[in-house]
Tab-separated table of C-alpha atoms in Angstrom:
chain	number	residue	atom	x	y	z
I	535	MET	CA	90.791	86.541	215.546
I	536	HIS	CA	88.619	83.563	214.785
I	537	ASN	CA	91.234	81.280	213.325
I	538	VAL	CA	92.037	77.911	215.086
I	539	ASP	CA	95.673	77.527	215.245
I	540	ILE	CA	98.383	76.101	217.612
I	541	ASP	CA	98.487	79.354	219.635
I	542	LEU	CA	94.721	79.139	220.336
I	543	VAL	CA	94.955	75.533	221.261
I	544	GLU	CA	97.845	76.138	223.672
I	545	MET	CA	96.050	79.179	225.206
I	546	SER	CA	92.836	77.084	225.555
I	547	LEU	CA	94.770	74.423	227.429
I	548	ASP	CA	96.316	77.031	229.702
I	549	VAL	CA	92.892	78.528	230.517
I	550	ILE	CA	91.346	75.077	231.097
I	551	LYS	CA	94.262	74.125	233.350
I	552	TYR	CA	93.792	77.330	235.372
I	553	ALA	CA	90.015	76.679	235.643
I	554	ILE	CA	90.506	73.199	236.812
I	555	SER	CA	93.107	74.320	239.370
I	556	ARG	CA	90.801	77.024	240.690
I	557	ILE	CA	87.724	74.790	240.812
I	558	SER	CA	89.491	72.083	242.705
I	559	ASP	CA	91.285	74.425	245.064
I	560	THR	CA	89.706	74.191	248.600
I	561	ASP	CA	91.740	77.172	249.914
I	562	PRO	CA	92.073	79.747	247.221
I	563	GLN	CA	94.071	82.843	247.829
I	564	LEU	CA	91.870	85.467	249.435
I	565	GLY	CA	93.251	88.540	247.617
I	566	PHE	CA	92.636	92.159	248.520
I	567	PRO	CA	91.702	95.268	246.501
I	568	ARG	CA	94.441	97.700	245.450
I	569	LYS	CA	94.335	101.335	244.262
I	570	ALA	CA	93.981	102.010	240.607
I	571	GLU	CA	97.343	103.758	240.591
I	572	GLU	CA	99.092	100.715	241.952
I	573	LEU	CA	97.375	98.401	239.363
I	574	LYS	CA	98.281	100.765	236.576
I	575	ALA	CA	101.930	100.738	237.687
I	576	LEU	CA	101.916	96.912	237.773
I	577	VAL	CA	99.815	96.187	234.700
I	578	GLY	CA	100.325	99.125	232.339
I	579	ASP	CA	98.336	99.617	229.160
I	580	THR	CA	96.787	96.333	228.069
I	581	VAL	CA	94.398	97.469	225.376
I	582	THR	CA	96.680	98.704	222.569
I	583	PRO	CA	96.498	99.022	218.756
I	584	LYS	CA	98.623	95.865	218.427
I	585	GLY	CA	97.604	94.007	221.515
I	586	ILE	CA	99.876	92.510	224.039
I	587	GLY	CA	99.144	88.893	223.326
I	588	GLY	CA	97.068	86.321	225.086
I	589	GLU	CA	99.910	84.838	227.008
I	590	LYS	CA	100.912	88.091	228.544
I	591	ALA	CA	97.392	89.125	229.231
I	592	PHE	CA	96.612	85.827	230.953
I	593	ALA	CA	99.789	86.097	232.993
I	594	LEU	CA	98.875	89.650	234.208
I	595	PHE	CA	95.453	88.277	235.187
I	596	LYS	CA	96.891	85.418	237.179
I	597	ASP	CA	99.734	87.292	238.769
I	598	VAL	CA	98.283	90.649	239.360
I	599	LEU	CA	94.551	91.251	238.639
I	600	VAL	CA	92.895	88.272	240.296
I	601	LYS	CA	95.175	88.730	243.403
I	602	ALA	CA	93.650	92.310	243.673
I	603	SER	CA	90.155	90.839	243.811
I	604	VAL	CA	88.283	89.065	246.617
I	605	PRO	CA	86.732	85.680	245.630
I	606	ILE	CA	83.171	85.485	246.961
I	607	ASP	CA	83.424	81.689	247.525
I	608	HIS	CA	86.446	81.946	249.867
I	609	PRO	CA	85.815	80.242	253.232
I	610	ARG	CA	86.673	83.514	255.004
I	611	HIS	CA	84.600	85.778	252.905
I	612	LEU	CA	81.927	86.629	255.399
I	613	ALA	CA	81.135	90.233	254.301
I	614	PHE	CA	78.058	91.283	252.430
I	615	VAL	CA	76.204	88.385	250.811
I	616	PRO	CA	78.851	85.714	250.040
I	617	ALA	CA	78.109	82.948	247.502
I	618	SER	CA	79.300	79.354	247.485
I	619	PRO	CA	78.588	77.921	244.020
I	620	THR	CA	79.017	74.204	243.679
I	621	ARG	CA	81.936	73.023	241.654
I	622	ALA	CA	79.500	71.480	239.219
I	623	ALA	CA	77.803	74.907	238.707
I	624	VAL	CA	81.158	76.679	238.238
I	625	MET	CA	82.276	74.076	235.630
I	626	PHE	CA	79.005	74.493	233.732
I	627	ASP	CA	79.396	78.228	233.725
I	628	LEU	CA	82.454	77.675	231.645
I	629	VAL	CA	80.470	75.264	229.370
I	630	THR	CA	77.639	77.829	229.095
I	631	SER	CA	79.974	80.489	227.750
I	632	ALA	CA	81.792	78.072	225.427
I	633	THR	CA	78.427	76.894	224.038
I	634	SER	CA	77.507	80.445	222.891
I	635	VAL	CA	73.684	80.106	223.011
I	636	HIS	CA	71.464	83.150	222.971
I	637	GLY	CA	68.813	82.499	225.687
I	638	ALA	CA	66.237	85.055	224.642
I	639	PHE	CA	64.086	82.952	222.254
I	640	TRP	CA	63.037	79.384	221.977
I	641	LEU	CA	63.882	79.413	218.260
I	642	GLU	CA	67.554	79.848	219.002
I	643	GLY	CA	67.985	78.260	222.420
I	644	ALA	CA	65.243	75.640	222.827
I	645	GLY	CA	67.382	72.917	224.429
I	646	CYS	CA	69.178	75.167	226.868
I	647	ILE	CA	65.955	76.973	227.731
I	648	PHE	CA	64.322	73.674	228.276
I	649	ALA	CA	66.985	72.762	230.863
I	650	GLU	CA	66.688	76.234	232.427
I	651	ASN	CA	62.950	75.636	232.740
I	652	GLN	CA	63.321	72.435	234.664
I	653	ALA	CA	65.411	74.310	237.322
I	654	MET	CA	62.743	77.019	237.264
I	655	GLU	CA	60.004	74.331	237.895
I	656	TRP	CA	61.815	73.438	241.023
I	657	LEU	CA	62.043	77.036	242.189
I	658	VAL	CA	58.310	77.541	241.598
I	659	SER	CA	57.526	74.383	243.521
I	660	LEU	CA	59.387	75.737	246.484
I	661	THR	CA	57.119	78.705	246.687
I	662	GLY	CA	53.928	76.687	246.618
I	663	MET	CA	52.438	79.054	244.121
I	664	PRO	CA	49.534	77.562	242.084
I	665	ALA	CA	49.595	75.704	238.755
I	666	GLY	CA	50.469	78.105	236.024
I	667	ALA	CA	52.979	80.163	237.965
I	668	PHE	CA	56.283	80.379	236.224
I	669	GLY	CA	59.282	82.525	235.745
I	670	VAL	CA	62.619	83.344	234.184
I	671	PHE	CA	66.232	83.703	235.308
I	672	THR	CA	67.569	87.278	235.528
I	673	SER	CA	70.936	88.968	236.214
I	674	GLY	CA	69.941	89.301	239.859
I	675	GLY	CA	67.344	90.548	242.335
I	676	THR	CA	67.466	94.192	241.027
I	677	GLU	CA	66.438	93.155	237.589
I	678	ALA	CA	63.932	90.693	239.042
I	679	ASN	CA	62.334	93.326	241.241
I	680	LEU	CA	62.321	95.903	238.467
I	681	SER	CA	60.675	93.303	236.122
I	682	ALA	CA	58.036	92.519	238.750
I	683	MET	CA	57.202	96.172	239.380
I	684	VAL	CA	56.954	97.030	235.662
I	685	THR	CA	54.400	94.220	235.438
I	686	ALA	CA	52.558	95.293	238.531
I	687	ARG	CA	52.517	99.008	237.315
I	688	GLU	CA	51.255	98.063	233.878
I	689	TYR	CA	48.493	95.813	235.466
I	690	TRP	CA	47.440	98.701	237.625
I	691	ARG	CA	47.432	101.124	234.747
I	692	ASP	CA	45.294	98.871	232.633
I	693	SER	CA	42.786	98.343	235.583
I	694	GLU	CA	41.535	101.939	235.488
I	695	GLU	CA	41.782	104.536	232.715
I	696	GLY	CA	42.952	107.328	234.988
I	697	ASN	CA	45.915	105.406	236.391
I	698	SER	CA	47.891	105.702	233.145
I	699	LYS	CA	48.468	109.412	233.966
I	700	THR	CA	49.097	108.922	237.620
I	701	ARG	CA	52.384	108.433	239.431
I	702	GLY	CA	52.081	105.264	241.477
I	703	ILE	CA	53.155	104.306	244.935
I	704	VAL	CA	54.946	101.245	246.154
I	705	ILE	CA	54.873	100.384	249.885
I	706	ALA	CA	57.698	98.442	251.542
I	707	SER	CA	59.416	98.496	254.942
I	708	ASN	CA	62.550	100.392	255.853
I	709	GLY	CA	64.249	96.954	255.813
I	710	ALA	CA	63.597	96.538	252.076
I	711	HIS	CA	66.523	96.136	249.768
I	712	SER	CA	68.171	99.200	248.203
I	713	SER	CA	67.027	98.038	244.757
I	714	ILE	CA	63.388	98.854	245.662
I	715	ARG	CA	64.138	102.578	245.678
I	716	ALA	CA	66.373	102.314	242.679
I	717	MET	CA	63.708	100.519	240.823
I	718	ALA	CA	61.161	103.099	241.705
I	719	LYS	CA	63.246	105.733	240.071
I	720	VAL	CA	63.284	103.786	236.870
I	721	ILE	CA	59.521	103.308	236.693
I	722	ASP	CA	58.848	106.798	237.989
I	723	ALA	CA	57.041	105.654	241.107
I	724	ASP	CA	57.087	106.971	244.743
I	725	VAL	CA	58.145	104.536	247.555
I	726	LEU	CA	56.487	104.745	250.994
I	727	LEU	CA	58.688	103.062	253.530
I	728	ILE	CA	57.064	101.815	256.709
I	729	GLU	CA	59.418	102.249	259.755
I	730	THR	CA	59.697	99.023	261.744
I	731	GLU	CA	62.103	97.664	264.291
I	732	SER	CA	61.706	94.176	263.131
I	733	ARG	CA	59.474	92.579	260.533
I	734	LEU	CA	56.697	94.272	258.625
I	735	GLU	CA	53.495	93.198	260.133
I	736	SER	CA	50.077	93.216	258.465
I	737	SER	CA	48.909	95.687	261.215
I	738	HIS	CA	51.653	98.155	260.046
I	739	LEU	CA	50.341	97.864	256.457
I	740	ALA	CA	46.696	98.237	257.578
I	741	GLU	CA	47.456	101.281	259.648
I	742	THR	CA	49.536	102.916	256.866
I	743	LEU	CA	46.731	102.441	254.325
I	744	ALA	CA	44.139	103.789	256.734
I	745	ARG	CA	46.049	106.951	257.273
I	746	MET	CA	46.585	107.701	253.596
I	747	SER	CA	44.381	110.161	251.772
I	748	ALA	CA	41.886	108.748	249.298
I	749	GLU	CA	44.008	110.283	246.495
I	750	ASP	CA	47.238	108.670	247.676
I	751	ARG	CA	45.551	105.416	248.525
I	752	ALA	CA	44.281	105.183	244.845
I	753	ARG	CA	48.014	105.548	243.775
I	754	VAL	CA	49.205	102.402	245.649
I	755	PHE	CA	49.768	99.709	243.081
I	756	ALA	CA	52.092	97.284	244.888
I	757	VAL	CA	53.206	96.230	248.297
I	758	ILE	CA	56.721	94.644	248.593
I	759	ALA	CA	57.436	92.364	251.513
I	760	THR	CA	60.841	90.962	252.299
I	761	ALA	CA	61.568	87.279	253.023
I	762	GLY	CA	64.997	87.527	254.382
I	763	THR	CA	66.243	91.063	254.817
I	764	THR	CA	69.871	91.688	253.754
I	765	ASN	CA	71.215	92.752	257.195
I	766	ALA	CA	69.339	90.412	259.545
I	767	GLY	CA	67.433	87.703	257.667
I	768	ILE	CA	64.119	88.974	258.879
I	769	ILE	CA	61.027	87.560	257.154
I	770	ASP	CA	57.928	89.889	257.071
I	771	ASP	CA	54.449	88.779	257.912
I	772	LEU	CA	53.862	87.317	254.456
I	773	ALA	CA	50.440	85.663	255.149
I	774	GLY	CA	49.025	88.688	256.864
I	775	ILE	CA	50.252	91.135	254.186
I	776	ALA	CA	48.969	88.793	251.493
I	777	THR	CA	45.405	88.914	252.974
I	778	ILE	CA	45.416	92.656	253.025
I	779	CYS	CA	46.758	92.903	249.504
I	780	LYS	CA	43.988	90.549	248.270
I	781	SER	CA	41.274	92.516	250.030
I	782	GLU	CA	42.559	95.880	248.789
I	783	GLU	CA	43.387	94.600	245.338
I	784	ILE	CA	47.014	95.593	245.576
I	785	TRP	CA	49.889	93.620	243.752
I	786	PHE	CA	51.712	91.608	246.324
I	787	HIS	CA	55.406	91.171	245.610
I	788	VAL	CA	57.862	89.120	247.881
I	789	ASP	CA	61.560	89.970	247.567
I	790	ALA	CA	63.234	86.653	248.663
I	791	ALA	CA	66.380	87.312	246.825
I	792	TYR	CA	68.524	86.163	249.801
I	793	GLY	CA	66.063	84.235	251.902
I	794	GLY	CA	64.396	82.309	249.135
I	795	GLY	CA	66.981	79.575	249.274
I	796	ALA	CA	65.656	78.518	252.685
I	797	LEU	CA	62.341	77.547	251.090
I	798	ALA	CA	64.131	74.249	250.560
I	799	ALA	CA	64.809	73.809	254.313
I	800	ARG	CA	61.931	72.110	256.050
I	801	SER	CA	63.020	73.421	259.459
I	802	VAL	CA	62.181	77.008	258.521
I	803	ARG	CA	59.711	76.632	255.621
I	804	HIS	CA	56.807	77.568	257.942
I	805	LEU	CA	58.259	81.056	258.299
I	806	PHE	CA	57.568	81.668	254.631
I	807	ASN	CA	53.785	80.851	254.911
I	808	GLY	CA	51.957	83.240	252.761
I	809	ILE	CA	54.562	83.456	249.997
I	810	GLU	CA	52.312	81.139	247.932
I	811	GLN	CA	49.762	83.941	247.700
I	812	ALA	CA	52.214	86.314	246.122
I	813	ASP	CA	51.718	87.845	242.634
I	814	SER	CA	55.447	87.731	242.161
I	815	VAL	CA	58.487	86.486	243.893
I	816	THR	CA	62.149	87.251	243.541
I	817	ILE	CA	64.786	84.576	244.313
I	818	ASP	CA	68.493	84.777	243.726
I	819	PRO	CA	70.124	81.372	243.200
I	820	HIS	CA	73.526	83.050	243.232
I	821	LYS	CA	72.963	83.921	246.879
I	822	TRP	CA	71.856	80.682	248.638
I	823	LEU	CA	71.276	78.026	245.891
I	824	PHE	CA	74.848	77.531	245.076
I	825	SER	CA	74.892	79.088	241.636
I	826	PRO	CA	77.718	81.349	240.365
I	827	TYR	CA	77.080	85.029	239.697
I	828	ASP	CA	75.041	86.180	237.984
I	829	CYS	CA	71.734	84.251	238.469
I	830	GLY	CA	68.605	85.740	239.914
I	831	ALA	CA	64.995	84.677	239.168
I	832	ILE	CA	61.586	86.272	238.928
I	833	ILE	CA	58.438	84.153	239.405
I	834	TYR	CA	54.902	85.285	238.427
I	835	ARG	CA	51.616	83.970	239.553
I	836	ASP	CA	50.155	84.924	236.115
I	837	PRO	CA	52.982	84.952	233.668
I	838	GLU	CA	50.733	86.291	230.893
I	839	LEU	CA	50.561	89.605	232.752
I	840	ALA	CA	54.387	89.882	232.615
I	841	LYS	CA	54.333	88.946	228.940
I	842	LYS	CA	51.923	91.688	228.271
I	843	ALA	CA	54.166	94.215	229.980
I	844	HIS	CA	57.522	93.059	228.666
I	845	ALA	CA	57.209	91.355	225.278
I	846	GLN	CA	58.944	93.506	222.729
I	847	GLU	CA	57.792	94.063	219.121
I	848	GLY	CA	59.773	94.751	215.851
I	849	SER	CA	59.971	93.513	212.354
I	850	TYR	CA	63.208	91.775	213.241
I	851	LEU	CA	61.372	89.891	216.093
I	852	ASP	CA	58.427	88.664	214.115
I	853	ILE	CA	60.030	85.428	213.206
I	854	PHE	CA	60.256	84.476	216.987
I	855	SER	CA	56.458	84.577	217.108
I	856	ASP	CA	55.814	82.603	213.953
I	857	GLU	CA	53.977	79.355	214.183
I	858	GLY	CA	57.164	77.371	213.548
I	859	ALA	CA	58.998	79.149	216.454
I	860	LYS	CA	56.416	78.541	219.184
I	861	GLY	CA	57.955	77.978	222.550
I	862	PHE	CA	58.806	79.702	225.706
I	863	ASN	CA	60.646	83.034	225.081
I	864	PRO	CA	62.351	84.137	228.345
I	865	SER	CA	62.797	87.679	226.974
I	866	ASP	CA	58.999	88.177	227.121
I	867	TYR	CA	58.893	87.994	230.814
I	868	GLN	CA	61.591	90.483	231.927
I	869	ILE	CA	63.202	93.765	230.897
I	870	GLN	CA	66.204	92.292	229.038
I	871	LEU	CA	65.959	91.219	225.479
I	872	THR	CA	69.414	89.965	225.080
I	873	ARG	CA	70.302	87.302	227.683
I	874	ARG	CA	72.624	84.406	228.349
I	875	VAL	CA	71.190	81.123	229.493
I	876	ARG	CA	72.331	81.909	232.974
I	877	GLY	CA	70.089	79.252	234.658
I	878	LEU	CA	72.173	76.447	233.118
I	879	PRO	CA	74.792	76.340	235.867
I	880	LEU	CA	72.075	75.919	238.387
I	881	TRP	CA	70.275	73.234	236.289
I	882	PHE	CA	73.558	71.251	235.938
I	883	SER	CA	74.200	71.437	239.734
I	884	LEU	CA	70.618	70.375	240.549
I	885	ALA	CA	70.782	67.490	238.050
I	886	THR	CA	74.277	66.432	239.363
I	887	HIS	CA	73.629	66.580	243.045
I	888	GLY	CA	69.752	66.274	243.403
I	889	THR	CA	67.493	68.521	245.409
I	890	ASP	CA	67.910	66.375	248.570
I	891	ARG	CA	71.509	67.488	248.941
I	892	TYR	CA	70.513	71.024	248.358
I	893	GLU	CA	68.131	70.852	251.187
I	894	LYS	CA	70.757	69.335	253.368
I	895	ALA	CA	73.283	71.922	252.552
I	896	ILE	CA	70.855	74.781	253.319
I	897	GLU	CA	69.846	73.131	256.545
I	898	ARG	CA	73.488	73.018	257.515
I	899	GLY	CA	74.007	76.738	256.870
I	900	ILE	CA	70.975	77.425	259.179
I	901	GLU	CA	72.501	75.158	261.797
I	902	LEU	CA	75.919	76.758	261.639
I	903	ALA	CA	74.259	80.133	262.361
I	904	GLN	CA	72.581	78.774	265.377
I	905	ILE	CA	75.882	77.318	266.603
I	906	ALA	CA	77.695	80.601	265.998
I	907	GLY	CA	74.839	82.390	267.948
I	908	ARG	CA	75.363	80.169	270.917
I	909	LEU	CA	79.016	80.533	270.972
I	910	ILE	CA	78.781	84.301	270.750
I	911	SER	CA	76.309	84.323	273.714
I	912	GLU	CA	78.583	82.224	275.790
I	913	PHE	CA	81.701	84.406	275.039
I	914	GLU	CA	82.194	87.009	277.755
I	915	HIS	CA	83.088	89.886	275.482
I	916	THR	CA	80.220	89.602	272.931
I	917	GLU	CA	76.500	89.614	272.795
I	918	LEU	CA	73.843	88.887	270.169
I	919	VAL	CA	71.981	91.857	268.745
I	920	ARG	CA	69.122	89.448	267.956
I	921	GLU	CA	68.643	85.837	267.660
I	922	PRO	CA	70.078	84.362	264.466
I	923	SER	CA	67.578	84.324	261.629
I	924	LEU	CA	68.160	82.040	258.605
I	925	SER	CA	71.915	82.379	258.100
I	926	CYS	CA	72.457	85.795	259.609
I	927	VAL	CA	74.173	86.310	262.886
I	928	LEU	CA	74.161	89.776	264.318
I	929	TYR	CA	76.470	90.469	267.337
I	930	ARG	CA	78.464	93.178	269.025
I	931	ARG	CA	81.235	93.612	271.447
I	932	LYS	CA	79.987	94.312	274.951
I	933	GLY	CA	80.451	97.936	276.022
I	934	GLY	CA	81.175	98.996	272.598
I	935	GLU	CA	79.644	102.030	270.789
I	936	SER	CA	78.219	102.208	267.208
I	937	ALA	CA	81.236	104.202	266.145
I	938	ASP	CA	83.546	101.333	267.169
C-alpha cells in the first residue's frame, strides 16, 4: 500500500488534474443530496476484502458521490453559513495533507506551526486584545467554545475551594449558537439563556444577575456574548457586558465564529467595541476569512490559563516538554491532542493576497448585503424583517405566514 509504482503515479496525476479543474472552475456543478438507498444502488459495496481499485473508486467519486453533495463555495449556495475559500487556500489544503505534518507539538511541526502562528498573530491583532493574548486553530467554533469554557471553568474552580464540587452556570442569550448548550453538556454545566428580541444588552445581564439567588449567582463562571448571531448577524453589547463581567469577576467569552471576519472591515469595526476586553474569543476562518473547512480559532487573553487547563501529561509526552523541544505546542491550548496544521491554508492565502485584499473582500460582502436589502425593500412582494447586519439579510414575502 506504500509502494511507489506507475499505478500510483498515474492515480496521483488523475487526482491532481481533478483538483486543478475543480479549483479553477468558476461555476461548479451544484449537486443535490440523494437517499442512501439510491446511492447504494449506484455505488454498491466499495470497501471489500480485495478492494475495487483506485481507478474505479475515483470514478465513482467523480460520477456519483460528489454529484450527490452540495459544494459550500457554489455561487448559489446561500443556505446555512456558506464558505468561499480562496483558490490559494484550497490549493494549500492539498499541500497540507500531502506534507503529512502533525501539528500538535513544536518538536514535530515547528516550521508549519510557525506559519500558523503568523496567521494567528493577525487574528489576534483584529480583536485589539492586549500584548500576550494568543490562540490556536481548532476544528471549528464548537471546539473553540468548548476549549474556552473548559479554561473558564477550571479558572473558576481554582479561584475558590468550594467551586470544585459545584455545578457551574454559563449565561448567554437565546440567540447564542447551538454549540453553547452542547458544550455545557460536555462540561456538566447549566446554561441560563436570557430572552431578547435583538442583541443582548448589558442591562439584560445586570437584571439577570440581580434576580439570581446568592447560591446561583456564586455558580456563574462565564458569560458568553455573540458577535454575529447565526440567523441575523446581531452583535451583542460587548463593551457593556465586558464592564459587568469585569466588575463581577466573571469570565467574558465572545463567540465571533461567524462575525469575527468583519473585524477586518473598517466600516463596521466599531460595532465590535468591547471585544478587546474579552477573556477569550472564538473566530472561524472557514466562515468569513476564506479558509476551507475545517478551520476555527480560539484566542485567549491569558494563554497560560488555557495551558493549565488543557496540557496533557504522560510518559510518552515528556519529550515534548524537554529543554531541546521548547516551543509553542498548540495541543496545550485546546481539547485536541492530535491535530493537523489546519491554519496553513489560511496562512498561505494571507501571504499570497495580503490583508488589504481580505479587508476589501469582506467590505464587499457587507456592501452586497446592503444592496440586497435595498432591492428587497423596493420589491412590491417582499419586505425586510430587520435591516441587514454584517452579511445577513432577513426578509419575507408580504402577506405570508410563518408556515409558508
